[in-house]
């Protein structure tokens, strides 16, 4: 328990509004989690997909260049190459789009954390204000119910005392 630190209160509205995002305090816990998840959710799946695509290409080349391929196999390979080219024409723009999106996400991962910290601070501030407002609303109801329960307990004691 000694390694745990109590989180500091989020900055005020004025601090958030008047301070550039890069100068606001960072939340180290969420920043570390963000860096871990970046690898596993973006770069690892892209790497696995790239390895699978390269492996499929190498497997196709090895299968086509294997000894003992007859003349029918050569024509089958040629027709397969034409089918693959047709599919590549459709898939290549998607690969370019997803590659661009991956690059954009990588760029945004470097730029966005300060803005996410601002949103986190606003959320914490809203939570504090909501908790205060709810206490303000609930407190009279609890006091009334407490008084009724106290009176009820007193009345039961009086009834027991007088034998009812």
mmCIF file of C-alpha atoms in Angstrom:
data_model
loop_
_atom_site.group_PDB
_atom_site.id
_atom_site.type_symbol
_atom_site.label_atom_id
_atom_site.label_comp_id
_atom_site.label_asym_id
_atom_site.label_seq_id
_atom_site.Cartn_x
_atom_site.Cartn_y
_atom_site.Cartn_z
ATOM 1 C CA UNK A 1 0.000 0.000 0.000
ATOM 2 C CA UNK A 2 2.929 2.341 0.543
ATOM 3 C CA UNK A 3 3.638 2.438 -3.221
ATOM 4 C CA UNK A 4 0.192 3.843 -3.967
ATOM 5 C CA UNK A 5 -0.129 7.591 -4.150
ATOM 6 C CA UNK A 6 -3.259 9.613 -3.652
ATOM 7 C CA UNK A 7 -4.250 11.262 -6.943
ATOM 8 C CA UNK A 8 -4.206 15.022 -6.885
ATOM 9 C CA UNK A 9 -7.352 17.021 -7.488
ATOM 10 C CA UNK A 10 -7.958 17.989 -11.115
ATOM 11 C CA UNK A 11 -7.125 21.575 -12.079
ATOM 12 C CA UNK A 12 -9.797 24.272 -11.951
ATOM 13 C CA UNK A 13 -11.737 25.529 -14.982
ATOM 14 C CA UNK A 14 -9.561 28.640 -15.160
ATOM 15 C CA UNK A 15 -6.361 26.595 -15.163
ATOM 16 C CA UNK A 16 -7.689 24.303 -17.879
ATOM 17 C CA UNK A 17 -8.892 27.175 -20.067
ATOM 18 C CA UNK A 18 -5.837 29.412 -19.683
ATOM 19 C CA UNK A 19 -3.050 26.818 -19.881
ATOM 20 C CA UNK A 20 -1.853 25.283 -23.161
ATOM 21 C CA UNK A 21 -2.489 21.517 -23.250
ATOM 22 C CA UNK A 22 1.208 20.686 -23.413
ATOM 23 C CA UNK A 23 1.794 22.482 -20.073
ATOM 24 C CA UNK A 24 -1.036 20.857 -18.117
ATOM 25 C CA UNK A 25 -0.053 18.042 -15.727
ATOM 26 C CA UNK A 26 -0.156 14.574 -17.301
ATOM 27 C CA UNK A 27 -1.908 11.593 -15.788
ATOM 28 C CA UNK A 28 0.971 9.125 -15.634
ATOM 29 C CA UNK A 29 -1.193 6.053 -15.044
ATOM 30 C CA UNK A 30 -3.389 6.577 -18.109
ATOM 31 C CA UNK A 31 -0.383 7.669 -20.161
ATOM 32 C CA UNK A 32 1.456 4.398 -19.407
ATOM 33 C CA UNK A 33 -1.671 2.372 -20.180
ATOM 34 C CA UNK A 34 -2.086 4.334 -23.418
ATOM 35 C CA UNK A 35 1.454 3.469 -24.543
ATOM 36 C CA UNK A 36 0.957 -0.250 -23.785
ATOM 37 C CA UNK A 37 -2.335 -0.385 -25.649
ATOM 38 C CA UNK A 38 -0.870 1.461 -28.637
ATOM 39 C CA UNK A 39 1.459 -1.447 -29.336
ATOM 40 C CA UNK A 40 -1.070 -4.243 -28.835
ATOM 41 C CA UNK A 41 -4.017 -2.591 -30.597
ATOM 42 C CA UNK A 42 -2.271 -0.954 -33.562
ATOM 43 C CA UNK A 43 1.264 -2.037 -34.334
ATOM 44 C CA UNK A 44 1.013 -5.731 -33.377
ATOM 45 C CA UNK A 45 -2.039 -6.486 -35.604
ATOM 46 C CA UNK A 46 -0.461 -4.560 -38.497
ATOM 47 C CA UNK A 47 2.753 -6.551 -38.104
ATOM 48 C CA UNK A 48 0.897 -9.872 -37.964
ATOM 49 C CA UNK A 49 -1.066 -8.962 -41.105
ATOM 50 C CA UNK A 50 2.113 -7.947 -42.913
ATOM 51 C CA UNK A 51 3.868 -11.195 -41.948
ATOM 52 C CA UNK A 52 0.856 -13.237 -43.110
ATOM 53 C CA UNK A 53 0.740 -11.410 -46.459
ATOM 54 C CA UNK A 54 4.477 -11.872 -47.039
ATOM 55 C CA UNK A 55 4.197 -15.539 -46.019
ATOM 56 C CA UNK A 56 1.346 -16.113 -48.474
ATOM 57 C CA UNK A 57 3.384 -14.479 -51.241
ATOM 58 C CA UNK A 58 6.455 -16.587 -50.482
ATOM 59 C CA UNK A 59 4.297 -19.725 -50.341
ATOM 60 C CA UNK A 60 2.806 -18.917 -53.759
ATOM 61 C CA UNK A 61 6.272 -18.391 -55.283
ATOM 62 C CA UNK A 62 7.617 -21.617 -53.764
ATOM 63 C CA UNK A 63 4.587 -23.589 -54.988
ATOM 64 C CA UNK A 64 4.889 -22.163 -58.516
ATOM 65 C CA UNK A 65 8.641 -22.798 -58.722
ATOM 66 C CA UNK A 66 8.552 -26.332 -57.335
ATOM 67 C CA UNK A 67 10.047 -29.076 -59.549
ATOM 68 C CA UNK A 68 7.688 -31.406 -61.392
ATOM 69 C CA UNK A 69 5.137 -28.780 -62.390
ATOM 70 C CA UNK A 70 3.703 -29.985 -65.706
ATOM 71 C CA UNK A 71 2.393 -27.930 -68.636
ATOM 72 C CA UNK A 72 -1.174 -27.922 -67.276
ATOM 73 C CA UNK A 73 0.166 -26.592 -64.030
ATOM 74 C CA UNK A 74 1.943 -23.754 -65.830
ATOM 75 C CA UNK A 75 -1.317 -22.620 -67.437
ATOM 76 C CA UNK A 76 -3.113 -22.969 -64.117
ATOM 77 C CA UNK A 77 -0.455 -20.780 -62.535
ATOM 78 C CA UNK A 78 -0.807 -18.178 -65.297
ATOM 79 C CA UNK A 79 -4.580 -18.050 -64.873
ATOM 80 C CA UNK A 80 -4.152 -17.855 -61.100
ATOM 81 C CA UNK A 81 -1.790 -14.902 -61.568
ATOM 82 C CA UNK A 82 -4.470 -13.104 -63.598
ATOM 83 C CA UNK A 83 -7.092 -13.782 -60.915
ATOM 84 C CA UNK A 84 -4.728 -12.520 -58.226
ATOM 85 C CA UNK A 85 -4.010 -9.373 -60.258
ATOM 86 C CA UNK A 86 -7.739 -8.656 -60.505
ATOM 87 C CA UNK A 87 -8.130 -9.033 -56.753
ATOM 88 C CA UNK A 88 -5.059 -6.851 -56.155
ATOM 89 C CA UNK A 89 -6.591 -4.065 -58.238
ATOM 90 C CA UNK A 90 -9.514 -3.996 -55.805
ATOM 91 C CA UNK A 91 -7.451 -4.551 -52.657
ATOM 92 C CA UNK A 92 -4.562 -2.154 -53.362
ATOM 93 C CA UNK A 93 -6.601 1.034 -52.767
ATOM 94 C CA UNK A 94 -7.859 -0.466 -49.508
ATOM 95 C CA UNK A 95 -4.286 -1.244 -48.450
ATOM 96 C CA UNK A 96 -3.301 2.349 -49.232
ATOM 97 C CA UNK A 97 -6.300 3.730 -47.319
ATOM 98 C CA UNK A 98 -5.681 1.542 -44.273
ATOM 99 C CA UNK A 99 -1.964 2.310 -44.379
ATOM 100 C CA UNK A 100 -2.773 6.025 -44.415
ATOM 101 C CA UNK A 101 -5.197 5.561 -41.541
ATOM 102 C CA UNK A 102 -2.552 3.663 -39.560
ATOM 103 C CA UNK A 103 -0.086 6.507 -40.156
ATOM 104 C CA UNK A 104 -2.722 9.080 -39.137
ATOM 105 C CA UNK A 105 -3.545 7.144 -35.960
ATOM 106 C CA UNK A 106 0.163 6.970 -35.123
ATOM 107 C CA UNK A 107 0.421 10.736 -35.574
ATOM 108 C CA UNK A 108 -2.707 11.397 -33.517
ATOM 109 C CA UNK A 109 -1.415 9.167 -30.721
ATOM 110 C CA UNK A 110 1.452 11.622 -30.286
ATOM 111 C CA UNK A 111 -0.763 14.730 -30.461
ATOM 112 C CA UNK A 112 -3.982 13.805 -28.616
ATOM 113 C CA UNK A 113 -3.007 12.785 -25.021
ATOM 114 C CA UNK A 114 -2.943 16.381 -23.680
ATOM 115 C CA UNK A 115 -6.444 16.942 -25.035
ATOM 116 C CA UNK A 116 -7.638 13.673 -23.526
ATOM 117 C CA UNK A 117 -6.191 14.883 -20.204
ATOM 118 C CA UNK A 118 -8.281 18.049 -20.530
ATOM 119 C CA UNK A 119 -11.386 15.928 -21.095
ATOM 120 C CA UNK A 120 -10.439 13.771 -18.111
ATOM 121 C CA UNK A 121 -10.061 16.882 -15.926
ATOM 122 C CA UNK A 122 -13.460 18.199 -17.026
ATOM 123 C CA UNK A 123 -15.016 14.807 -16.274
ATOM 124 C CA UNK A 124 -13.503 14.776 -12.777
ATOM 125 C CA UNK A 125 -14.700 18.334 -12.181
ATOM 126 C CA UNK A 126 -18.201 17.440 -13.397
ATOM 127 C CA UNK A 127 -18.196 14.402 -11.097
ATOM 128 C CA UNK A 128 -17.278 16.572 -8.104
ATOM 129 C CA UNK A 129 -19.962 19.155 -8.935
ATOM 130 C CA UNK A 130 -22.572 16.420 -9.472
ATOM 131 C CA UNK A 131 -21.677 14.773 -6.166
ATOM 132 C CA UNK A 132 -21.982 18.125 -4.380
ATOM 133 C CA UNK A 133 -25.366 18.831 -6.019
ATOM 134 C CA UNK A 134 -26.688 15.377 -5.148
ATOM 135 C CA UNK A 135 -25.628 15.797 -1.524
ATOM 136 C CA UNK A 136 -27.420 19.171 -1.483
ATOM 137 C CA UNK A 137 -30.599 17.528 -2.821
ATOM 138 C CA UNK A 138 -30.485 14.309 -0.776
ATOM 139 C CA UNK A 139 -29.442 15.741 2.608
ATOM 140 C CA UNK A 140 -32.880 17.246 3.540
ATOM 141 C CA UNK A 141 -34.635 14.008 2.569
ATOM 142 C CA UNK A 142 -32.244 11.954 4.692
ATOM 143 C CA UNK A 143 -32.655 14.330 7.644
ATOM 144 C CA UNK A 144 -36.448 14.121 7.379
ATOM 145 C CA UNK A 145 -36.441 10.326 7.138
ATOM 146 C CA UNK A 146 -34.000 10.170 10.055
ATOM 147 C CA UNK A 147 -36.289 12.363 12.162
ATOM 148 C CA UNK A 148 -39.310 10.205 11.249
ATOM 149 C CA UNK A 149 -37.379 7.040 12.135
ATOM 150 C CA UNK A 150 -36.288 8.594 15.453
ATOM 151 C CA UNK A 151 -39.851 9.629 16.273
ATOM 152 C CA UNK A 152 -41.110 6.162 15.312
ATOM 153 C CA UNK A 153 -38.514 4.545 17.574
ATOM 154 C CA UNK A 154 -39.501 6.883 20.406
ATOM 155 C CA UNK A 155 -43.197 6.069 19.884
ATOM 156 C CA UNK A 156 -42.489 2.322 19.968
ATOM 157 C CA UNK A 157 -40.553 2.755 23.208
ATOM 158 C CA UNK A 158 -43.453 4.669 24.761
ATOM 159 C CA UNK A 159 -45.897 1.946 23.631
ATOM 160 C CA UNK A 160 -43.721 -0.757 25.181
ATOM 161 C CA UNK A 161 -43.428 1.241 28.391
ATOM 162 C CA UNK A 162 -47.197 1.587 28.741
ATOM 163 C CA UNK A 163 -47.828 -2.017 27.733
ATOM 164 C CA UNK A 164 -49.440 -1.653 24.344
#
